[in-house]
PDB file of C-alpha atoms in Angstrom:
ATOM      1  CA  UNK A  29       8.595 -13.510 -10.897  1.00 88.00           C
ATOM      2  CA  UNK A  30       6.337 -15.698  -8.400  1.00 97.00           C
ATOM      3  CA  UNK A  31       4.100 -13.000  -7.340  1.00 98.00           C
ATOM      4  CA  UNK A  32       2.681 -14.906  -4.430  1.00 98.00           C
ATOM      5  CA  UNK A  33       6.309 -15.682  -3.033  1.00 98.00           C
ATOM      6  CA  UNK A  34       6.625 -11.719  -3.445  1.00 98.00           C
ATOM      7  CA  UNK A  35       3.253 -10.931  -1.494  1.00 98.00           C
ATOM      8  CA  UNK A  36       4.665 -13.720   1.550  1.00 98.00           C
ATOM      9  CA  UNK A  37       7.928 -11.776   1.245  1.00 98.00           C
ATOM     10  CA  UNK A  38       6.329  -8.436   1.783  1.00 98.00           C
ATOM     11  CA  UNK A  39       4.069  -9.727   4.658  1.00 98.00           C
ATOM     12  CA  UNK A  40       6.687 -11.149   6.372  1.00 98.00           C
ATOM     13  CA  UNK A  41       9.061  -8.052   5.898  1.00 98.00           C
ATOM     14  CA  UNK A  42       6.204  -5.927   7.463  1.00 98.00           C
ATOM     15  CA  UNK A  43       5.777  -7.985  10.173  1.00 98.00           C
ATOM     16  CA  UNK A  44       9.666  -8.221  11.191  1.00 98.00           C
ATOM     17  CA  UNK A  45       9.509  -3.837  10.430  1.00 98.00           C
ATOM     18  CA  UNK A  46       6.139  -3.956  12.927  1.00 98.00           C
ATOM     19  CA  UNK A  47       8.093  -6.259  15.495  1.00 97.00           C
ATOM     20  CA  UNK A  48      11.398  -3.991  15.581  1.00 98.00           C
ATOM     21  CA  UNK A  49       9.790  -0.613  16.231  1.00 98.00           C
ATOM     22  CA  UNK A  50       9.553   1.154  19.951  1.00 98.00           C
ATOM     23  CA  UNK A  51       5.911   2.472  21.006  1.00 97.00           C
ATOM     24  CA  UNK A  52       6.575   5.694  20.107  1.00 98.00           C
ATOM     25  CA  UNK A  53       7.214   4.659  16.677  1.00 98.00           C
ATOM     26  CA  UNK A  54       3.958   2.455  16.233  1.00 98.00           C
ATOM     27  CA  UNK A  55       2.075   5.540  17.036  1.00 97.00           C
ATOM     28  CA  UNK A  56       3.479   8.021  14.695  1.00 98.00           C
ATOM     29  CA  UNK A  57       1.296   9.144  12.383  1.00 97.00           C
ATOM     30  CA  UNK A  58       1.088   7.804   8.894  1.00 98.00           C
ATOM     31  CA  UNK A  59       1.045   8.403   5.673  1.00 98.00           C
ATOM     32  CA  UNK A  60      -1.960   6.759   5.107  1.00 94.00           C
ATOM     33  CA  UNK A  61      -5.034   9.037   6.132  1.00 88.00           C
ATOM     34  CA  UNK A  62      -5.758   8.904  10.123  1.00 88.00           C
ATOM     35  CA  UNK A  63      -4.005   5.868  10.789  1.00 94.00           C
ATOM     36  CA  UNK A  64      -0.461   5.370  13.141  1.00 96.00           C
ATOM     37  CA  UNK A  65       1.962   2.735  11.741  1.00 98.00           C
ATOM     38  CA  UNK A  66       0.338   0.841  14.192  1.00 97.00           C
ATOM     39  CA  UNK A  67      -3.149   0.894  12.683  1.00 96.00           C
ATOM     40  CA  UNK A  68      -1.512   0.425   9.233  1.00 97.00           C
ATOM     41  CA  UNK A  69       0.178  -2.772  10.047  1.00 97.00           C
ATOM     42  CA  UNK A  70      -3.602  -3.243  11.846  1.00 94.00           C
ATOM     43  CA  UNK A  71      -5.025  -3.228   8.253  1.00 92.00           C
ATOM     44  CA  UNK A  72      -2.910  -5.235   6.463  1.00 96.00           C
ATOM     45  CA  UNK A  73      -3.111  -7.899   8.873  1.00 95.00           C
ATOM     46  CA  UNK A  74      -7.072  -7.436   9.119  1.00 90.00           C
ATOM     47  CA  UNK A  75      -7.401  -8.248   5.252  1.00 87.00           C
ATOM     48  CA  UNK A  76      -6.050 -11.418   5.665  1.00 91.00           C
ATOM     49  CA  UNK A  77      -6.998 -12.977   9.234  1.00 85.00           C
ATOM     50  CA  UNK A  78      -9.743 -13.754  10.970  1.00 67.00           C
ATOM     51  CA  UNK A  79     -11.774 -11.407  12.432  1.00 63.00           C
ATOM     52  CA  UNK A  80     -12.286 -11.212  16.211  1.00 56.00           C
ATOM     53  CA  UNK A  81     -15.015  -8.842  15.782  1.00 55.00           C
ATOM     54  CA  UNK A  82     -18.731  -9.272  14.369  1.00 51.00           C
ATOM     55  CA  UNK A  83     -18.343  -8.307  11.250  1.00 54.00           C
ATOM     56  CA  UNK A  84     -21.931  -7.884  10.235  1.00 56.00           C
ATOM     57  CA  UNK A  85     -22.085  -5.902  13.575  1.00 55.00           C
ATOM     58  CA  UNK A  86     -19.289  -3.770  11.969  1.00 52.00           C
ATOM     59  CA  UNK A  87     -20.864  -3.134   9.028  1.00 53.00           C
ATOM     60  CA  UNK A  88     -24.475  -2.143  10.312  1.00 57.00           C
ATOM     61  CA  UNK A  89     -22.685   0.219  12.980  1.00 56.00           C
ATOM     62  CA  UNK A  90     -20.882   1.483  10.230  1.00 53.00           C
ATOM     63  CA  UNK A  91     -24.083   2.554   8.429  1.00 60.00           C
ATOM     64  CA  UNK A  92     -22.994  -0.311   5.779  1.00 45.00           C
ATOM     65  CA  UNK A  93     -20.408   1.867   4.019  1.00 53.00           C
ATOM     66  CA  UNK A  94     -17.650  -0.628   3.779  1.00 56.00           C
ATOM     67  CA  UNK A  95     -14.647   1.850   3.464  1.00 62.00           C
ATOM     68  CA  UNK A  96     -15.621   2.896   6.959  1.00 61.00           C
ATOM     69  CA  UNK A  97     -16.023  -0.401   8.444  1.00 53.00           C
ATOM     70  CA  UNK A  98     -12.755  -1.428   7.269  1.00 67.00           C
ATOM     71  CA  UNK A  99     -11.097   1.038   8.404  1.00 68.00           C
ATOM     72  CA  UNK A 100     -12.803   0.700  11.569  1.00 73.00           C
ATOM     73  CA  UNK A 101     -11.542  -3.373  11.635  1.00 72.00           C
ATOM     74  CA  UNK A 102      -8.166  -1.678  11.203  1.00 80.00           C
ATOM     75  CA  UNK A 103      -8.040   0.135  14.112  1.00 81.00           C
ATOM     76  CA  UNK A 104      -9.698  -2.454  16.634  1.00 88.00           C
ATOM     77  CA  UNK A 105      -6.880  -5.164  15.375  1.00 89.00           C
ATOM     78  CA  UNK A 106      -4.331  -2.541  15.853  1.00 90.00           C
ATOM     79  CA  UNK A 107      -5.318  -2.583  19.651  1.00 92.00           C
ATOM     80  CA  UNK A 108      -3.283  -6.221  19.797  1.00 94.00           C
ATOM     81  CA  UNK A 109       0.130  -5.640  20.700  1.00 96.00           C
ATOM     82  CA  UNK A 110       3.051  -4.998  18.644  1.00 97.00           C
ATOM     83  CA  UNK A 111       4.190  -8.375  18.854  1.00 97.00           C
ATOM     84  CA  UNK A 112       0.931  -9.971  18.073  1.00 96.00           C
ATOM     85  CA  UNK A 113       0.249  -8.190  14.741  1.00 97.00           C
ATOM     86  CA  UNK A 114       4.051  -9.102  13.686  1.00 98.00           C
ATOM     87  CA  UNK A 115       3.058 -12.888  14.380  1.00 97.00           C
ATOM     88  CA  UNK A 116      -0.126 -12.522  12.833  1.00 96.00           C
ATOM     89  CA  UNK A 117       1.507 -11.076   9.811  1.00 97.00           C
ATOM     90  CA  UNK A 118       3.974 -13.961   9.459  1.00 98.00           C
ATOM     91  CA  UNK A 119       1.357 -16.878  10.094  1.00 97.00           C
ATOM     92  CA  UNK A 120      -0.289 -15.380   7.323  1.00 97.00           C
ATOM     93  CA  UNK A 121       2.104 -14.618   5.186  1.00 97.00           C
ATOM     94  CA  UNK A 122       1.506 -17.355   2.871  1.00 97.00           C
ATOM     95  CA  UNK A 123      -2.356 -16.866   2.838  1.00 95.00           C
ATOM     96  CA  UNK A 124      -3.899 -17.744  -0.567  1.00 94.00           C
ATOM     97  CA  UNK A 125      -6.744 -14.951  -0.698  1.00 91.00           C
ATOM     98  CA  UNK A 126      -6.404 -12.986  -3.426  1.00 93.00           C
ATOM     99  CA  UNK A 127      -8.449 -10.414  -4.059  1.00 91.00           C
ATOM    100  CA  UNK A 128     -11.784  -9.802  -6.086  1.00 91.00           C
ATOM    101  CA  UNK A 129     -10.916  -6.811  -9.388  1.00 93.00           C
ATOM    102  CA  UNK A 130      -7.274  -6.317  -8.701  1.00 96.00           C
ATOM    103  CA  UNK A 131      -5.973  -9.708  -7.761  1.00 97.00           C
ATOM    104  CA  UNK A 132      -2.531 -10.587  -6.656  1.00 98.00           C
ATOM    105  CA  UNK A 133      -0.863  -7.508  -8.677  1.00 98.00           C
ATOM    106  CA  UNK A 134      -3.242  -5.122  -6.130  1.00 97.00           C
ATOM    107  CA  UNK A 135      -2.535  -6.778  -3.066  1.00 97.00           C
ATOM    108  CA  UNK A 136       1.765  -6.377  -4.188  1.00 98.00           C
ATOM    109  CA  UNK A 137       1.050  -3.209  -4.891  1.00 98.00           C
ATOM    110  CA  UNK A 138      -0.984  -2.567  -1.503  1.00 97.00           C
ATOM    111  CA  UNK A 139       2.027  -3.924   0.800  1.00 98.00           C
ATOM    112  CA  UNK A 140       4.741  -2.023  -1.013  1.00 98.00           C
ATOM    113  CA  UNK A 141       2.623   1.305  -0.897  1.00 98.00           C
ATOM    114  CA  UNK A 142       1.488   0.596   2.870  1.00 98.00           C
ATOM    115  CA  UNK A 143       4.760  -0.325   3.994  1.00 98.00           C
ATOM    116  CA  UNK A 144       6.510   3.105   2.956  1.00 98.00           C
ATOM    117  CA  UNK A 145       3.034   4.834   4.492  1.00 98.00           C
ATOM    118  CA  UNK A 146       4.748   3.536   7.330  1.00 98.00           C
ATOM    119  CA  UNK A 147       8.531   3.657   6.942  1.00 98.00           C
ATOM    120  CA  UNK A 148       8.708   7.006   5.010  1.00 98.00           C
ATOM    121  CA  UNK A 149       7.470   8.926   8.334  1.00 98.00           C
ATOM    122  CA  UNK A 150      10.269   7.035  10.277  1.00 98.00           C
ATOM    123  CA  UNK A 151      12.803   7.950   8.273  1.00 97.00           C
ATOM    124  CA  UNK A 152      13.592   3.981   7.396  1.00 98.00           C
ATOM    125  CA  UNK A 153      14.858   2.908   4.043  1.00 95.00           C
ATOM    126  CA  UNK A 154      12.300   0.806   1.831  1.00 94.00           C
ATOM    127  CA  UNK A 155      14.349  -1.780   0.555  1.00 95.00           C
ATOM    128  CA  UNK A 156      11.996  -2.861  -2.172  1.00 97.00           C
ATOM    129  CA  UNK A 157      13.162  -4.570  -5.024  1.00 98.00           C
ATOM    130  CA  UNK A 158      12.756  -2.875  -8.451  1.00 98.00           C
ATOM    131  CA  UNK A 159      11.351  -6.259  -9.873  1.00 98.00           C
ATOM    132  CA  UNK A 160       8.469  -5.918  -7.519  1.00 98.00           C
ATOM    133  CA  UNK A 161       8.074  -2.496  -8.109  1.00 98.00           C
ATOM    134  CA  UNK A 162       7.573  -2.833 -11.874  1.00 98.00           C
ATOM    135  CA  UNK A 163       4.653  -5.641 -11.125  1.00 98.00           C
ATOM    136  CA  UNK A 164       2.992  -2.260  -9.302  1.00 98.00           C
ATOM    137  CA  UNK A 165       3.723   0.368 -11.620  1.00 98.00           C
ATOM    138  CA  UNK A 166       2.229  -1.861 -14.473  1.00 98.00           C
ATOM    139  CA  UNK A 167      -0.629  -2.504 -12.607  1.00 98.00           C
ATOM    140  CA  UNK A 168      -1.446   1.375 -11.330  1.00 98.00           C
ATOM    141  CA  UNK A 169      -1.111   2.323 -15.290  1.00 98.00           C
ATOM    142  CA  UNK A 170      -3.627  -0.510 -16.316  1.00 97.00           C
ATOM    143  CA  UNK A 171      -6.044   1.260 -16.061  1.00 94.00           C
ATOM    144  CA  UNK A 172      -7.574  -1.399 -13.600  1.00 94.00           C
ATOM    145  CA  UNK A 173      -6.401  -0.532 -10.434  1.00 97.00           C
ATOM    146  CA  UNK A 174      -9.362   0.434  -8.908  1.00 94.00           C
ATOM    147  CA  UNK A 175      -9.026   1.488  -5.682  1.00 92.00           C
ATOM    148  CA  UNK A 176      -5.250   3.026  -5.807  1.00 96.00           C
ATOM    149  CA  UNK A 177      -5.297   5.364  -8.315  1.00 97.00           C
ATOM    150  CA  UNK A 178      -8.735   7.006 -10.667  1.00 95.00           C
ATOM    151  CA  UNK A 179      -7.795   6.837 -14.582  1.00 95.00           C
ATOM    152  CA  UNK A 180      -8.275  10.570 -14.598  1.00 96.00           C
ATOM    153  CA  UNK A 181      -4.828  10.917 -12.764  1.00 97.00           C
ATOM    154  CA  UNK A 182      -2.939   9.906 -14.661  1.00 98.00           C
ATOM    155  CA  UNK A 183      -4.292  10.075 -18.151  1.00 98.00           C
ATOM    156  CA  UNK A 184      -2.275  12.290 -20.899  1.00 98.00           C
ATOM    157  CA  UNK A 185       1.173  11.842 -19.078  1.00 98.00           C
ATOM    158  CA  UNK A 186       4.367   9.823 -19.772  1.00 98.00           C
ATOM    159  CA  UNK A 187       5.763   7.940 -16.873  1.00 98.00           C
ATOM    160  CA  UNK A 188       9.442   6.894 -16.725  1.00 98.00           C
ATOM    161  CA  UNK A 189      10.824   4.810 -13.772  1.00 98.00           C
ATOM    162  CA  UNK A 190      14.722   5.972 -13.535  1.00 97.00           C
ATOM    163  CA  UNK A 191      15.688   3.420 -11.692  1.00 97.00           C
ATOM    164  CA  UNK A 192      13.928   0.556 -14.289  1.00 96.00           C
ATOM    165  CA  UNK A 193      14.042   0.193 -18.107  1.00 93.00           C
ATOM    166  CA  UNK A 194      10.282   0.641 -17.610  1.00 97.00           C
ATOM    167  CA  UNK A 195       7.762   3.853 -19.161  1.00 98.00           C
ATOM    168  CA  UNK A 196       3.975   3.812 -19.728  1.00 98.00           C
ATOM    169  CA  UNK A 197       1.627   6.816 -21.431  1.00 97.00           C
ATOM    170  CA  UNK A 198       2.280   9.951 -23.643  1.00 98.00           C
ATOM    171  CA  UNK A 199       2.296  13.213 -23.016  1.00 98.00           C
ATOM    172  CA  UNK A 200       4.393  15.514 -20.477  1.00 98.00           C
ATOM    173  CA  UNK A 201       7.053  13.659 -18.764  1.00 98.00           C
ATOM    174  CA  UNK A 202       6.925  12.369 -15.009  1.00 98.00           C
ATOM    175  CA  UNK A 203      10.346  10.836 -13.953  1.00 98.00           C
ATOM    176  CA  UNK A 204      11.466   9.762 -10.889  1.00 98.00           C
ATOM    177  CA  UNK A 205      12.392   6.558  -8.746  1.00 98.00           C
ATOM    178  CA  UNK A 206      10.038   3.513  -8.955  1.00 98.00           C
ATOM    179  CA  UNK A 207       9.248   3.864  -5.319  1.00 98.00           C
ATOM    180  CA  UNK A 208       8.375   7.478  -5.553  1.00 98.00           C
ATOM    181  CA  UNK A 209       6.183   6.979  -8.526  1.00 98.00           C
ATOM    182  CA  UNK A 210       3.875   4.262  -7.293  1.00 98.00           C
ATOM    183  CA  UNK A 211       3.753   6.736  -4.013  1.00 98.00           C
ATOM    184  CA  UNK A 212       2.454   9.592  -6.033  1.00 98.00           C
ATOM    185  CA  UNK A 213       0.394   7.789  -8.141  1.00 98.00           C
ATOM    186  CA  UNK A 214      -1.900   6.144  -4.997  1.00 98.00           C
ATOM    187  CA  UNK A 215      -2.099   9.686  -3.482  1.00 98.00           C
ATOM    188  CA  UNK A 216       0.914  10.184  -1.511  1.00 98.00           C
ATOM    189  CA  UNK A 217       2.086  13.850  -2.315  1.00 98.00           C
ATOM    190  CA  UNK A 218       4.917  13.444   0.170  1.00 97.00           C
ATOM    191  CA  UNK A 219       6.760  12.068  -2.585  1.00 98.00           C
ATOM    192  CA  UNK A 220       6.180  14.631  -5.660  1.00 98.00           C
ATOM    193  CA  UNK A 221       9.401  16.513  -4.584  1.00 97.00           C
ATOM    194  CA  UNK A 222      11.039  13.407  -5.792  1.00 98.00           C
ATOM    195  CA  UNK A 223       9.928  13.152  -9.177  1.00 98.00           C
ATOM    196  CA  UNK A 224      11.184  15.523 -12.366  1.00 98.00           C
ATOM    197  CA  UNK A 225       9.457  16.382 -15.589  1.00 98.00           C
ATOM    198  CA  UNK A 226       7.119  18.653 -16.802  1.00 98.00           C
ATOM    199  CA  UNK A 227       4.318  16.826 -16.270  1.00 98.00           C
ATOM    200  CA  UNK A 228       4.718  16.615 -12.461  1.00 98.00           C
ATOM    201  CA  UNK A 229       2.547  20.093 -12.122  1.00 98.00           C
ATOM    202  CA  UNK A 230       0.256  19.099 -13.652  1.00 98.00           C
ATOM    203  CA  UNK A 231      -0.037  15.865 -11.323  1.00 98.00           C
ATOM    204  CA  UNK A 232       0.445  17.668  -7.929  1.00 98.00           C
ATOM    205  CA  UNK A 233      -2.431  19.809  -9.267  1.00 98.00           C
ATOM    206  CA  UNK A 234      -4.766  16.830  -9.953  1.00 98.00           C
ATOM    207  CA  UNK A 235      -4.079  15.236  -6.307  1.00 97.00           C
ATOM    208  CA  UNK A 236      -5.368  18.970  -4.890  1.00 91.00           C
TER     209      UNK A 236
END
């Protein structure tokens, strides 16, 4: 699989979700912390444009705790319109950055998990394809995906993808869609009524 043909894919598939949906829609909550759909699409689109903001100002108003500047960035490029961030998306689609640890794997992974933080609360189907979802569930049981998902998660427990020929790990079993895995496995509990096994307890205890 070209991987960065995937990421442009995924970019440009958010943007055309970002462009169809009515105001009410861009504001409904998330499933990613504080943030709208809105400020989501605001995100990705920050990580891979230009700035219109002083970023050094950012930081030092953020008390220089990156996680909060960015997600600050997030929500002042959300405050383009609708149509602007869906443009921006596409224009970038292609964009060569890839990113420092987790490289092009992680940034997959971060569109496909984003993009159903924002279609699962709309009730819209995710339309991934299970070849892309395999890159992700590989990488979030690499034990390098820092960021998406602490070792400590998901250490001692067998995951099988039944939609995929794909498992990782031993120990009690965690079954369930690709989708809904790489959903529980970055955090997103919304999904653990999805999954079957034994070792799906234990998991729903570790994410609190």
């Amino acid at each position: 699989m070209d991987i960065r043909a995937a990421i442009a894919d995924e970019r440009r598939r958010i943007a055309d979700l970002v462009g169809s949906l009515e105001p009410r829609q861009l504001d409904t909550p998330s499933l990613c912390g504080e943030w709208t759909v809105k400020e989501v699409a605001g995100h990705l689109l920050a990580a891979v444009s230009k700035p219109r903001v002083s970023v050094p100002k950012l930081l030092i108003s953020s008390g220089f705790r990156l996680h909060r500047a960015n997600a600050r960035l997030a929500v002042l490029t959300a405050e383009r319109p609708a149509a602007e961030l869906a443009q921006g998306l596409r224009d970038n689609a292609d964009n060569p950055f890839r990113p420092p640890l987790v490289g092009y794997p992680g940034q997959l992974t971060d569109l496909q998990v984003h993009g159903q933080d924002m279609r699962r609360p709309l009730g819209l189907p995710h339309g991934l394809r299970l070849e892309r979802l395999k890159v992700s569930l590989e990488f979030l049981t690499s034990g390098r995906a820092y960021g998406f998902t602490p070792r400590r998660r998901l250490a001692g427990l067998r995951f099988e993808a039944s939609d995929l020929n794909w498992f990782s790990g031993v120990g009690p079993l965690v079954a369930g869609p690709a989708e809904a895995l790489i959903m529980v496995m970055c955090g997103r509990t919304v999904a653990l009524g999805e999954l079957d096994g034994p070792g799906v307890r234990i998991l729903a205890k570790r994410l609190g």
